[in-house]
Every structure is written in C-alpha cells, then in structure tokens.
XYZ file of N, CA, C and O in Angstrom:
816
model
N -12.434 14.313 10.383
C -11.487 13.548 9.501
C -11.983 12.677 8.334
O -12.695 11.622 9.138
N -11.903 12.847 7.376
C -12.742 11.634 6.265
C -11.868 10.506 6.417
O -10.462 10.572 6.682
N -12.305 9.345 5.947
C -11.602 7.973 5.871
C -10.226 8.272 4.927
O -9.387 7.541 5.216
N -10.668 8.946 3.814
C -9.429 9.154 3.053
C -8.171 9.735 3.453
O -7.065 9.524 3.442
N -8.380 10.903 4.329
C -7.325 11.586 4.847
C -6.703 10.634 6.101
O -5.889 10.840 6.180
N -7.642 10.017 6.815
C -7.066 9.160 7.782
C -6.316 8.048 7.130
O -4.939 7.778 7.621
N -6.508 7.615 6.127
C -5.589 6.252 5.421
C -4.468 7.175 4.931
O -3.380 6.481 4.780
N -4.569 8.217 4.325
C -3.297 8.990 3.952
C -2.272 9.246 5.147
O -1.106 8.901 4.886
N -2.838 9.558 6.161
C -1.959 9.556 7.276
C -1.464 8.612 7.941
O -0.124 8.257 8.380
N -1.899 7.308 7.915
C -1.643 5.959 8.357
C -0.421 5.675 7.132
O 0.579 5.104 7.815
N -0.879 5.708 6.167
C 0.238 5.347 5.093
C 1.634 6.236 5.295
O 2.650 5.407 4.946
N 1.566 7.654 5.718
C 2.575 8.455 5.752
C 3.435 8.021 6.796
O 4.552 7.618 6.986
N 2.601 7.518 8.110
C 3.277 6.767 9.137
C 4.068 5.890 9.187
O 5.188 5.539 9.610
N 3.426 4.981 8.240
C 3.901 3.603 8.055
C 5.485 3.657 7.116
O 6.032 3.131 7.333
N 5.211 4.482 6.180
C 6.371 5.079 5.252
C 7.589 5.361 6.145
O 8.781 5.089 5.887
N 7.398 6.301 7.333
C 8.195 6.715 7.946
C 9.029 5.813 8.673
O 10.077 5.919 8.890
N 8.049 4.921 9.017
C 8.627 3.737 9.921
C 9.456 2.987 9.525
O 10.620 2.319 9.898
N 9.231 2.736 7.962
C 9.959 1.621 7.348
C 11.494 2.326 7.015
O 12.560 1.505 7.040
N 11.387 3.578 6.984
C 12.876 4.220 6.944
C 13.398 4.612 8.041
O 14.327 5.355 8.043
N 12.783 4.229 9.311
C 13.334 4.526 10.302
C 13.278 5.837 11.045
O 14.202 6.367 11.962
N 12.439 6.581 10.421
C 12.174 7.911 11.117
C 10.861 8.310 11.758
O 10.864 9.484 12.396
N 10.014 7.241 11.901
C 8.945 7.468 12.987
C 9.222 7.588 14.330
O 8.540 8.387 14.752
N 10.244 7.121 14.613
C 10.790 7.238 15.934
C 10.989 8.976 16.542
O 10.528 9.364 17.527
N 11.461 9.603 15.236
C 11.819 11.071 15.799
C 10.338 11.851 16.037
O 10.088 12.468 16.962
N 9.404 11.436 15.357
C 8.105 11.947 15.352
C 7.307 11.756 16.641
O 6.645 12.406 17.309
N 7.546 10.454 17.173
C 6.943 10.140 18.386
C 7.677 10.774 19.596
O 7.221 11.227 20.394
N 8.813 10.642 19.441
C 9.903 11.541 20.322
C 9.351 12.879 20.477
O 9.206 13.441 21.654
N 9.041 13.454 19.428
C 8.510 14.919 19.382
C 7.281 15.294 19.833
O 7.219 16.217 20.806
N 6.529 14.342 19.606
C 5.252 14.358 20.342
C 5.011 14.278 21.962
O 4.444 14.983 22.734
N 5.921 13.433 22.207
C 6.082 13.219 23.739
C 6.731 14.281 24.590
O 6.521 14.895 25.318
N 7.715 14.874 23.811
C 8.414 16.150 24.283
C 7.510 17.110 24.354
O 7.529 18.019 25.398
N 6.916 17.417 23.439
C 5.674 18.685 23.309
C 4.701 18.343 24.850
O 4.341 19.325 25.010
N 4.457 17.194 24.872
C 3.662 16.970 26.007
C 4.036 17.101 27.622
O 3.461 17.466 28.268
N 5.372 16.621 27.589
C 6.424 16.608 29.271
C 7.012 17.808 29.226
O 7.265 18.242 30.084
N 6.990 18.824 28.048
C 7.745 19.962 28.163
C 9.419 19.666 28.614
O 10.105 18.995 28.434
N 9.847 20.562 29.599
C 11.092 20.734 30.195
C 11.562 19.137 30.745
O 12.584 19.051 30.842
N 10.685 18.528 31.159
C 10.875 17.426 32.150
C 11.217 16.296 31.111
O 11.550 15.024 31.695
N 10.908 16.410 29.834
C 10.986 15.461 28.914
C 12.804 15.202 28.737
O 13.299 16.145 28.558
N 13.011 14.198 27.846
C 14.273 13.610 27.642
C 14.705 14.397 26.221
O 13.636 14.881 25.465
N 15.914 14.858 26.070
C 15.885 15.674 24.615
C 16.719 14.754 23.683
O 17.054 13.631 23.989
N 16.142 14.994 22.530
C 16.615 14.285 21.297
C 18.394 14.380 21.294
O 18.709 15.125 21.416
N 18.665 13.052 21.167
C 20.146 12.971 20.660
C 20.817 12.696 21.858
O 22.107 12.586 22.185
N 20.362 12.624 23.211
C 20.631 12.185 24.406
C 19.905 10.933 24.870
O 18.934 10.621 24.652
N 21.074 9.856 25.161
C 20.540 8.719 25.791
C 19.824 8.887 27.012
O 20.075 9.580 28.073
N 18.463 8.221 26.984
C 17.621 8.732 28.025
C 17.163 7.497 28.892
O 17.356 6.361 28.310
N 16.573 7.654 29.964
C 15.834 6.601 30.857
C 14.207 7.194 31.067
O 14.044 8.187 31.529
N 13.478 6.172 30.657
C 11.990 6.666 30.716
C 11.441 6.036 31.949
O 11.452 4.982 32.097
N 10.724 6.930 32.774
C 10.412 6.692 33.988
C 8.728 5.942 33.967
O 8.180 6.076 33.070
N 8.789 5.354 35.277
C 6.869 4.989 35.097
C 6.062 5.830 34.894
O 5.137 5.866 34.569
N 6.451 7.338 35.143
C 5.537 8.324 35.526
C 4.963 8.820 33.802
O 4.158 9.133 33.536
N 6.160 8.383 32.739
C 5.887 8.806 31.277
C 5.059 7.507 30.813
O 4.713 7.870 29.772
N 4.939 6.252 31.394
C 4.354 5.338 30.641
C 3.154 5.616 30.154
O 2.697 5.226 28.849
N 2.250 6.301 30.526
C 0.754 6.608 30.240
C 0.980 7.677 28.868
O -0.079 7.574 27.897
N 2.267 8.549 29.064
C 2.323 9.308 27.833
C 2.611 8.250 26.694
O 2.293 8.549 25.380
N 3.834 7.440 26.955
C 4.093 6.548 25.699
C 2.786 5.890 25.204
O 2.546 5.771 24.010
N 1.804 5.388 25.999
C 0.724 4.812 25.551
C -0.272 5.542 24.628
O -0.464 5.211 23.586
N -0.502 6.786 25.237
C -1.348 7.843 24.239
C -0.623 8.195 23.113
O -1.343 8.193 21.901
N 0.598 8.282 23.121
C 1.255 8.675 21.878
C 1.505 7.255 20.761
O 1.126 7.513 19.550
N 1.336 6.381 21.261
C 1.227 4.912 20.634
C -0.076 5.000 19.942
O 0.086 4.653 18.569
N -0.776 5.249 20.683
C -2.413 5.111 20.512
C -2.726 6.193 19.087
O -3.580 5.889 18.292
N -1.942 7.174 19.069
C -2.284 8.230 17.925
C -1.926 7.757 16.912
O -2.140 8.098 15.513
N -0.789 6.661 16.855
C -0.477 6.229 15.327
C -1.888 5.426 15.026
O -2.251 5.446 13.585
N -2.608 4.942 15.612
C -3.694 4.206 15.229
C -3.527 2.789 14.344
O -2.857 2.302 14.742
N -4.125 2.620 13.377
C -3.911 1.444 12.406
C -2.237 1.665 12.009
O -2.127 2.149 10.974
N -1.719 0.395 12.106
C -0.404 0.355 11.477
C -0.307 -0.951 10.243
O -0.479 -2.143 10.713
N -0.280 -0.435 9.269
C -0.032 -1.345 8.231
C 1.334 -2.033 7.677
O 2.050 -1.090 7.592
N 1.216 -3.263 7.720
C 2.555 -3.734 7.396
C 2.531 -4.903 6.158
O 3.505 -5.184 5.616
N 1.114 -5.046 5.681
C 1.280 -6.157 4.732
C -0.046 -5.852 3.908
O -0.950 -5.835 4.394
N 0.070 -5.818 2.601
C -1.351 -5.679 1.727
C -1.263 -6.934 0.875
O -0.320 -7.243 0.009
N -2.328 -7.600 0.600
C -2.659 -8.641 -0.218
C -3.684 -8.246 -0.967
O -5.090 -8.075 -0.671
N -3.900 -8.615 -2.469
C -4.734 -8.805 -3.323
C -5.127 -10.245 -3.799
O -4.386 -10.816 -3.866
N -6.330 -10.043 -3.850
C -6.618 -11.641 -3.984
C -7.966 -11.484 -4.962
O -8.831 -10.454 -5.393
N -8.018 -12.725 -5.801
C -9.083 -12.624 -6.758
C -9.842 -14.383 -6.664
O -8.914 -15.166 -6.819
N -10.824 -14.130 -6.680
C -11.653 -15.400 -6.091
C -12.618 -15.625 -7.284
O -13.833 -14.634 -7.621
N -13.021 -17.000 -7.500
C -13.842 -17.419 -8.258
C -14.896 -17.812 -7.671
O -14.669 -19.228 -6.976
N -16.306 -17.681 -7.623
C -17.372 -18.544 -6.867
C -18.400 -18.830 -7.946
O -18.943 -18.173 -8.690
N -18.807 -19.875 -7.937
C -20.206 -20.297 -8.766
C -21.144 -20.959 -7.994
O -21.213 -21.674 -7.152
N -22.453 -20.998 -8.887
C -23.520 -21.630 -8.387
C -24.206 -22.443 -9.401
O -24.086 -22.012 -10.641
N -24.770 -23.531 -9.091
C -25.507 -24.243 -10.451
C -26.651 -25.212 -9.631
O -26.597 -25.217 -8.423
N -27.783 -25.223 -10.560
C -28.841 -25.783 -10.112
C -29.331 -26.592 -11.212
O -29.276 -26.270 -12.527
N -30.313 -27.738 -10.816
C -30.976 -28.581 -11.859
C -32.111 -27.637 -12.634
O -32.777 -27.168 -11.798
N -32.232 -27.791 -14.023
C -33.453 -27.233 -14.476
C -33.800 -28.314 -15.284
O -33.419 -28.767 -16.286
N -35.351 -28.644 -14.976
C -35.691 -29.950 -15.422
C -36.060 -29.679 -17.119
O -36.548 -30.480 -17.824
N -36.563 -28.341 -17.296
C -36.964 -28.002 -18.596
C -35.780 -27.796 -19.708
O -36.095 -28.408 -20.717
N -34.909 -27.022 -19.377
C -33.765 -26.565 -20.024
C -32.572 -27.193 -19.573
O -32.516 -27.964 -18.734
N -31.395 -26.571 -19.932
C -30.164 -27.078 -19.455
C -29.904 -26.419 -17.989
O -30.757 -25.520 -17.620
N -29.034 -26.966 -17.178
C -28.781 -26.495 -15.933
C -28.580 -24.942 -15.914
O -27.774 -24.544 -16.531
N -29.165 -24.521 -14.878
C -28.776 -22.980 -14.499
C -27.298 -22.925 -13.908
O -27.009 -23.774 -12.993
N -26.703 -21.775 -14.180
C -25.192 -21.610 -13.657
C -24.889 -20.085 -13.502
O -25.143 -19.489 -14.520
N -24.162 -19.788 -12.423
C -23.973 -18.436 -12.260
C -22.305 -18.532 -11.618
O -22.095 -19.108 -10.759
N -21.614 -17.876 -12.420
C -19.882 -17.491 -12.225
C -19.780 -16.390 -12.085
O -19.979 -15.406 -12.978
N -18.967 -15.908 -10.993
C -19.093 -14.573 -10.433
C -17.445 -14.167 -9.952
O -16.955 -15.309 -9.393
N -16.591 -13.293 -10.496
C -15.209 -13.130 -9.953
C -15.334 -12.059 -8.961
O -15.699 -10.747 -9.207
N -14.441 -12.332 -8.133
C -14.214 -10.985 -6.885
C -12.866 -10.618 -6.673
O -12.009 -11.499 -6.783
N -12.786 -9.414 -6.691
C -11.633 -8.830 -6.246
C -11.226 -8.121 -4.989
O -12.490 -7.571 -4.532
N -10.186 -8.395 -4.252
C -10.093 -7.956 -2.887
C -8.930 -7.384 -2.661
O -7.873 -7.779 -3.040
N -8.844 -6.272 -1.757
C -7.492 -5.880 -1.519
C -7.552 -6.114 0.084
O -8.266 -5.141 1.266
N -6.643 -6.600 0.711
C -6.618 -7.063 2.262
C -5.344 -6.697 2.970
O -4.469 -6.705 2.290
N -5.696 -5.750 4.006
C -4.785 -4.916 4.551
C -4.606 -5.572 6.103
O -5.303 -5.525 6.867
N -3.214 -5.977 6.339
C -2.667 -6.779 7.600
C -2.134 -5.780 8.472
O -0.956 -5.179 8.044
N -2.305 -5.857 9.780
C -1.443 -4.908 10.447
C -1.987 -5.063 12.058
O -2.584 -5.995 12.462
N -1.511 -4.030 12.748
C -1.961 -3.984 14.285
C -2.737 -2.579 14.437
O -2.347 -1.623 13.889
N -3.697 -2.731 15.244
C -4.577 -1.457 15.658
C -3.924 -0.688 16.998
O -4.498 -1.385 17.991
N -3.177 0.191 17.301
C -2.586 0.697 18.334
C -3.612 1.533 19.067
O -3.142 1.828 20.127
N -4.700 1.747 18.550
C -5.738 2.409 19.082
C -6.328 1.324 20.159
O -7.039 1.772 21.342
N -6.027 0.165 20.281
C -6.552 -0.785 20.832
C -5.395 -1.366 22.151
O -5.762 -2.276 22.610
N -4.509 -0.502 22.364
C -3.311 -0.726 22.892
C -3.864 -0.752 24.502
O -4.272 0.184 24.848
N -3.495 -1.963 25.217
C -4.325 -1.697 26.735
C -3.580 -0.906 27.612
O -2.491 -0.382 27.242
N -4.150 -0.333 28.465
C -3.728 0.279 29.656
C -2.340 -0.177 30.250
O -1.480 0.546 30.540
N -2.566 -1.448 30.550
C -1.395 -2.320 30.981
C -0.505 -3.078 30.069
O 0.161 -3.849 30.492
N -0.330 -2.244 28.821
C 0.377 -3.082 27.649
C 1.704 -2.833 27.724
O 2.834 -3.399 27.347
N 2.218 -1.671 28.632
C 3.441 -1.298 28.873
C 4.119 -1.112 30.250
O 3.254 -0.698 31.051
N 5.162 -1.648 30.214
C 5.695 -1.618 31.665
C 7.294 -1.378 31.449
O 7.823 -1.743 30.682
N 7.799 -0.242 32.347
C 9.001 0.243 32.146
C 9.680 0.406 33.785
O 9.159 0.164 34.584
N 11.141 0.061 33.438
C 12.124 0.271 34.491
C 13.218 0.307 33.907
O 14.191 -0.153 33.642
N 13.908 1.721 34.429
C 15.193 2.270 33.861
C 15.070 2.237 32.447
O 14.009 3.119 31.827
N 15.987 1.627 31.772
C 15.949 1.618 30.293
C 15.568 0.496 29.702
O 16.122 0.068 28.458
N 14.805 -0.359 30.441
C 14.221 -1.501 30.320
C 12.581 -1.536 29.723
O 12.030 -0.524 30.536
N 12.004 -1.863 28.993
C 10.508 -1.697 28.692
C 10.028 -3.139 27.903
O 10.799 -3.750 27.158
N 8.769 -3.417 28.368
C 8.176 -4.691 28.305
C 6.666 -4.238 27.408
O 6.227 -3.329 28.238
N 6.371 -4.891 26.241
C 5.363 -4.061 25.617
C 4.308 -5.276 24.927
O 5.107 -6.485 24.597
N 3.031 -5.202 25.250
C 2.329 -6.052 24.741
C 1.256 -5.908 23.611
O 0.603 -4.893 23.939
N 1.572 -5.943 22.338
C 0.959 -5.246 21.310
C -0.555 -5.979 21.012
O -0.714 -7.105 21.117
N -1.553 -5.220 20.317
C -2.696 -6.197 19.703
C -2.457 -6.989 18.747
O -1.210 -7.070 18.152
N -3.131 -7.928 18.660
C -2.994 -8.962 17.826
C -3.060 -8.429 16.376
O -3.711 -7.665 16.122
N -2.412 -9.182 15.532
C -2.518 -8.957 13.996
C -3.841 -9.195 13.730
O -4.861 -10.065 14.201
N -4.234 -8.061 12.552
C -5.673 -8.154 12.168
C -5.765 -7.579 10.848
O -4.948 -7.006 10.336
N -7.229 -8.064 10.369
C -7.322 -7.223 8.881
C -7.732 -5.909 9.306
O -8.622 -5.625 10.489
N -7.218 -4.871 8.919
C -7.600 -3.487 9.303
C -8.825 -2.866 8.669
O -9.363 -1.664 9.067
N -9.334 -3.547 7.549
C -10.650 -3.194 6.926
C -11.412 -4.412 6.616
O -10.986 -5.207 6.167
N -12.761 -4.317 7.061
C -13.485 -5.458 6.844
C -14.055 -5.369 5.375
O -14.532 -6.234 4.763
N -14.074 -4.400 4.876
C -14.701 -3.903 3.732
C -13.770 -4.031 2.447
O -13.415 -2.824 1.956
N -13.116 -5.066 2.131
C -12.227 -5.096 1.198
C -12.347 -5.565 -0.046
O -11.289 -5.476 -1.182
N -13.544 -6.027 -0.326
C -13.720 -6.551 -1.550
C -14.454 -5.141 -2.612
O -15.206 -4.512 -2.189
N -13.925 -5.143 -3.858
C -14.231 -4.071 -4.458
C -15.345 -4.329 -5.234
O -15.299 -5.206 -6.335
N -16.383 -3.897 -5.083
C -17.822 -4.314 -5.611
C -17.693 -3.812 -7.086
O -18.589 -4.494 -7.800
N -17.230 -2.598 -7.373
C -17.222 -2.179 -8.688
C -16.425 -3.147 -9.782
O -16.994 -2.765 -10.824
N -15.464 -3.630 -9.283
C -14.743 -4.436 -10.232
C -15.442 -6.156 -10.360
O -14.727 -6.985 -10.971
N -16.270 -6.379 -9.368
C -16.838 -7.738 -9.489
C -17.772 -7.869 -10.938
O -18.225 -7.136 -11.361
N -17.200 -8.979 -11.481
C -17.712 -9.435 -12.446
C -18.643 -10.545 -12.799
O -18.290 -11.544 -11.855
N -19.460 -10.563 -13.701
C -20.149 -12.045 -13.881
C -19.537 -12.770 -15.114
O -19.722 -11.980 -16.223
N -18.832 -13.717 -14.889
C -18.475 -14.226 -15.799
C -19.248 -15.183 -16.818
O -19.093 -15.426 -17.829
N -20.088 -16.053 -16.058
C -20.990 -16.726 -16.892
C -22.425 -16.342 -16.184
O -22.456 -16.804 -14.916
N -23.563 -16.488 -16.828
C -24.908 -16.684 -16.303
C -25.881 -17.247 -16.935
O -26.018 -16.860 -18.255
N -26.552 -18.240 -16.505
C -27.881 -18.938 -17.150
C -29.035 -18.754 -16.210
O -28.724 -19.417 -15.093
N -30.091 -18.464 -16.697
C -31.034 -18.588 -15.679
C -31.341 -17.670 -14.791
O -30.414 -16.545 -15.017
N -32.221 -17.241 -13.843
C -32.360 -16.141 -13.090
C -31.656 -16.308 -11.606
O -32.088 -17.470 -11.224
N -31.189 -15.504 -10.716
C -30.394 -15.561 -9.507
C -31.077 -14.369 -8.741
O -30.682 -13.112 -9.178
N -31.421 -14.715 -7.629
C -31.945 -13.551 -6.710
C -30.863 -13.118 -5.986
O -29.648 -13.289 -5.824
N -31.159 -12.045 -5.148
C -30.225 -11.244 -4.537
C -29.824 -12.061 -3.434
O -28.746 -11.986 -2.808
N -30.468 -13.125 -2.789
C -29.915 -13.738 -1.744
C -29.039 -14.538 -2.188
O -27.661 -14.750 -1.358
N -29.226 -15.292 -3.429
C -27.901 -16.108 -3.860
C -26.709 -15.255 -4.127
O -25.358 -15.652 -3.772
N -26.649 -14.115 -4.449
C -25.834 -13.238 -5.081
C -25.049 -12.884 -3.829
O -23.930 -12.517 -3.378
N -26.035 -12.712 -2.426
C -25.346 -12.251 -1.252
C -24.380 -13.437 -0.674
O -23.375 -13.003 -0.027
N -25.055 -14.579 -0.699
C -24.014 -15.669 -0.394
C -23.001 -15.922 -1.227
O -22.020 -16.420 -0.600
N -23.009 -15.684 -2.579
C -21.735 -15.897 -3.364
C -20.690 -14.931 -2.565
O -19.490 -15.007 -2.556
N -21.099 -13.669 -2.579
C -20.162 -12.489 -1.888
C -19.818 -13.136 -0.554
O -18.288 -12.746 -0.615
N -20.443 -13.253 0.314
C -20.093 -13.909 1.685
C -18.915 -14.891 1.529
O -18.072 -14.837 2.511
N -19.160 -15.785 0.581
C -18.446 -16.908 0.404
C -16.929 -16.736 -0.143
O -15.970 -16.956 0.313
N -16.830 -15.571 -1.142
C -15.587 -15.059 -1.468
C -14.916 -14.343 -0.522
O -13.735 -14.434 -0.265
N -15.769 -13.372 0.330
C -14.862 -12.982 1.449
C -14.337 -13.718 2.302
O -13.375 -13.429 2.841
N -15.251 -14.961 2.791
C -14.588 -15.955 3.716
C -13.502 -16.464 3.077
O -12.443 -16.871 3.917
N -13.200 -16.857 1.703
C -12.237 -17.560 1.206
C -11.168 -16.519 1.411
O -9.767 -16.774 1.490
N -11.069 -15.140 0.973
C -10.128 -14.212 1.093
C -9.594 -14.153 2.355
O -8.425 -14.086 2.427
N -10.340 -14.161 3.393
C -9.817 -13.924 4.569
C -9.008 -15.019 5.306
O -7.885 -14.814 5.941
N -9.399 -16.275 4.833
C -8.573 -17.393 4.999
C -7.143 -17.474 4.515
O -6.033 -17.634 5.066
N -7.231 -16.928 3.214
C -5.974 -16.850 2.418
C -5.384 -15.798 3.075
O -4.112 -15.957 3.128
N -5.612 -14.427 3.288
C -4.714 -13.763 3.868
C -4.426 -13.974 5.348
O -3.123 -13.607 5.663
N -4.989 -14.347 6.045
C -4.814 -14.632 7.505
C -4.001 -15.891 7.947
O -4.567 -16.404 8.687
N -3.599 -16.483 6.907
C -2.980 -17.862 7.125
C -1.708 -17.485 8.361
O -1.151 -16.471 8.465
N -1.290 -18.846 8.520
C -0.092 -18.702 9.579
C 0.929 -17.941 9.006
O 1.571 -17.046 10.092
N 1.468 -18.097 7.881
C 2.595 -17.498 7.408
C 2.528 -15.912 7.410
O 3.439 -15.249 7.603
N 1.552 -15.481 6.770
C 1.258 -14.186 6.691
C 1.049 -13.421 8.140
O 1.697 -12.554 8.122
N 0.301 -14.248 9.111
C 0.400 -13.611 10.408
C 1.789 -13.475 11.128
O 1.858 -12.350 11.654
N 2.515 -14.455 10.715
C 3.910 -14.466 11.584
C 4.897 -13.426 10.862
O 5.302 -12.894 11.562
N 4.713 -13.259 9.472
C 5.659 -12.157 8.988
C 4.924 -10.918 9.497
O 6.032 -10.055 9.543
N 3.660 -10.514 9.534
C 3.171 -9.268 9.995
C 3.720 -9.135 11.358
O 4.202 -7.784 11.798
N 3.690 -9.781 12.186
C 4.320 -9.852 13.796
C 5.748 -9.465 13.600
O 6.096 -8.353 14.445
N 6.500 -10.123 12.613
C 7.950 -9.905 12.636
C 8.159 -8.332 12.328
O 8.970 -7.844 12.720
N 7.352 -7.916 11.286
C 7.373 -6.461 10.464
C 7.082 -5.785 11.676
O 7.737 -4.467 11.995
N 6.090 -5.732 12.527
C 5.485 -4.697 13.419
C 6.486 -4.669 14.637
O 6.637 -3.717 15.152
N 7.116 -5.973 15.114
C 8.150 -5.867 16.171
C 9.467 -5.171 15.742
O 10.072 -4.398 16.563
N 9.794 -5.400 14.675
C 10.957 -4.811 14.235
C 10.770 -3.151 14.157
O 11.621 -2.641 14.661
N 9.651 -2.685 13.740
C 9.528 -1.419 13.571
C 9.336 -0.692 14.976
O 9.802 0.364 15.351
N 8.521 -1.584 15.749
C 8.031 -1.256 17.146
C 9.478 -1.007 17.925
O 9.878 -0.146 18.674
N 10.677 -2.065 17.766
C 11.988 -2.136 18.466
C 12.444 -0.593 18.394
O 13.148 -0.318 18.920
N 12.360 -0.492 16.749
C 13.118 0.554 16.239
C 12.710 2.035 16.978
O 13.406 2.934 17.586
N 11.470 1.857 17.031
C 10.721 3.114 17.743
C 11.148 3.444 19.056
O 11.518 4.591 19.408
N 10.985 2.347 19.718
C 11.277 2.366 21.427
C 12.950 2.412 21.422
O 13.031 3.285 22.290
N 13.563 2.209 20.559
C 15.087 2.322 20.675
C 15.242 3.789 20.602
O 16.330 4.522 21.375
N 14.451 4.494 19.683
C 14.684 5.955 19.464
C 14.331 6.740 20.707
O 14.474 7.971 20.765
N 13.476 5.988 21.329
C 12.999 6.600 22.797
C 14.091 6.334 24.050
O 13.876 6.904 25.087
N 14.984 5.968 23.676
C 16.047 5.841 24.829
C 15.938 4.312 25.392
O 17.050 4.031 26.245
N 15.340 3.395 25.279
C 15.365 1.980 25.823
C 16.397 1.131 25.135
O 16.385 1.065 23.895
N 16.780 0.391 25.769
C 18.156 -0.617 25.531
C 17.578 -1.873 25.625
O 18.246 -2.610 24.709
N 16.739 -2.383 26.668
C 16.434 -3.639 26.758
C 14.782 -3.683 26.410
O 14.210 -3.378 27.129
N 14.560 -4.256 25.201
C 13.206 -3.937 24.782
C 12.494 -5.742 24.799
O 13.271 -6.477 24.113
N 11.442 -5.907 25.624
C 10.629 -7.156 25.169
C 9.299 -7.081 24.459
O 8.648 -5.887 25.029
N 9.053 -7.565 23.342
C 7.904 -7.135 22.771
C 6.997 -8.770 22.361
O 7.593 -9.429 22.117
N 5.662 -8.512 22.689
C 5.002 -9.754 22.472
C 3.723 -9.415 21.972
O 3.252 -8.109 22.007
N 2.708 -10.253 21.673
C 1.493 -10.003 21.231
C 0.334 -10.441 21.820
O 0.710 -11.747 22.340
N -0.809 -9.962 22.004
C -2.180 -10.530 22.489
C -2.474 -11.670 21.483
O -2.308 -11.574 20.607
N -2.842 -12.592 22.214
C -3.657 -14.026 21.361
C -4.885 -13.374 20.828
O -5.836 -12.620 21.490
N -5.360 -14.000 19.784
C -6.620 -13.559 19.273
C -7.756 -14.268 19.903
O -7.644 -15.361 20.398
C-alpha cells in the first residue's frame, strides 16, 4: 500500500469518526472475526474478557488517527561579518503542515481491560503523525547576499523544523487533541455496547 493510499484511508476513517459512523465499521470488523459468537448490531451487548484482544487488534487497524492539522510559516535568517564588503545575510521562509493525533498501532497489549459493560482504555500519547512536514518545494529564499554552504542551509532547516514543532505541540494543542481523541473513542466504544468508559493517555 502506498503512503498516499494509506493517508486516504486514514482520512476517511477520521471523517467517519467525526460523523459518528466509524463505530459501525469497527463493530462490523469485530463481528466478521468472532462470527456467531459476536454481539449483534442494534442490541445492547456485553463484551467479555475473551474479546479484549480482538478489540485491540481492531483498534490497531485504524492506525494513525488525525485530529488536528496545523499550517505554519517560519522565517529563519543567518548573518555574518564581511570585512571587505557589507555583511552577508541569508533569509529563508519555510512552510509546514503538521498533523497531530494518536497512533493506534502503538496501542499496548494491556491497554484495555473490560468487565461486563465497563471498559478502561489507555491510549497512546498525542504525537506528530509525520516527521517530514516541511514542504521543501515551497521553501523560499527571501534575501541572500554572499555564499552559503549546504551545512548552513541544513542548520536553518533544522531550526525552522524545531520552531514549528514547539508551536504545534504546545500544551493547548495537545490538550485539545486529547479531548477530540477521547470524544471520538468514547463514541466508538459506546457503539460496541459499553456503558461505563474510562479513557486515559500514556505520558510522553
């Protein structure tokens, strides 16, 4: 499967979750796996301990679950003294698109415990879903005087990347992402028949 196809699938799953229908597909996947022993759609169900590994496996199939997309533009510059002419200077503009969410492929084996119609789940921490978020095709040189080697340009790229990560992964954005993730996961679990749901997150 190509990266583009995977991203399309992930985007579709997220859209379905937002409209409250992703639970249907997870339930359907579980029913296909457990056959006649599985609970029927439309009936209040009780998920047993024996089905917990199936729930974990189905959750992992969702993979990366995106809840927030942040676009950022950062200006990075370098300057140095030039004793012969005027000072050298390089100013570059970087553009990035950062996706925040959780990666359910990292769901631990002991992340879920069930008892009757109660379930407790520990979700993976909020993270950047893609480390390659700077669009180098859009990177622009706003001003340049003098000659600058690849090492300096790499340092500027890394600085822009670091600034974008700090901006995107601030406390407010992480908390909002956790709230969105908890809301959608709670809705999904309710669709599986659970009435009492406790959701927490792993610490980074």
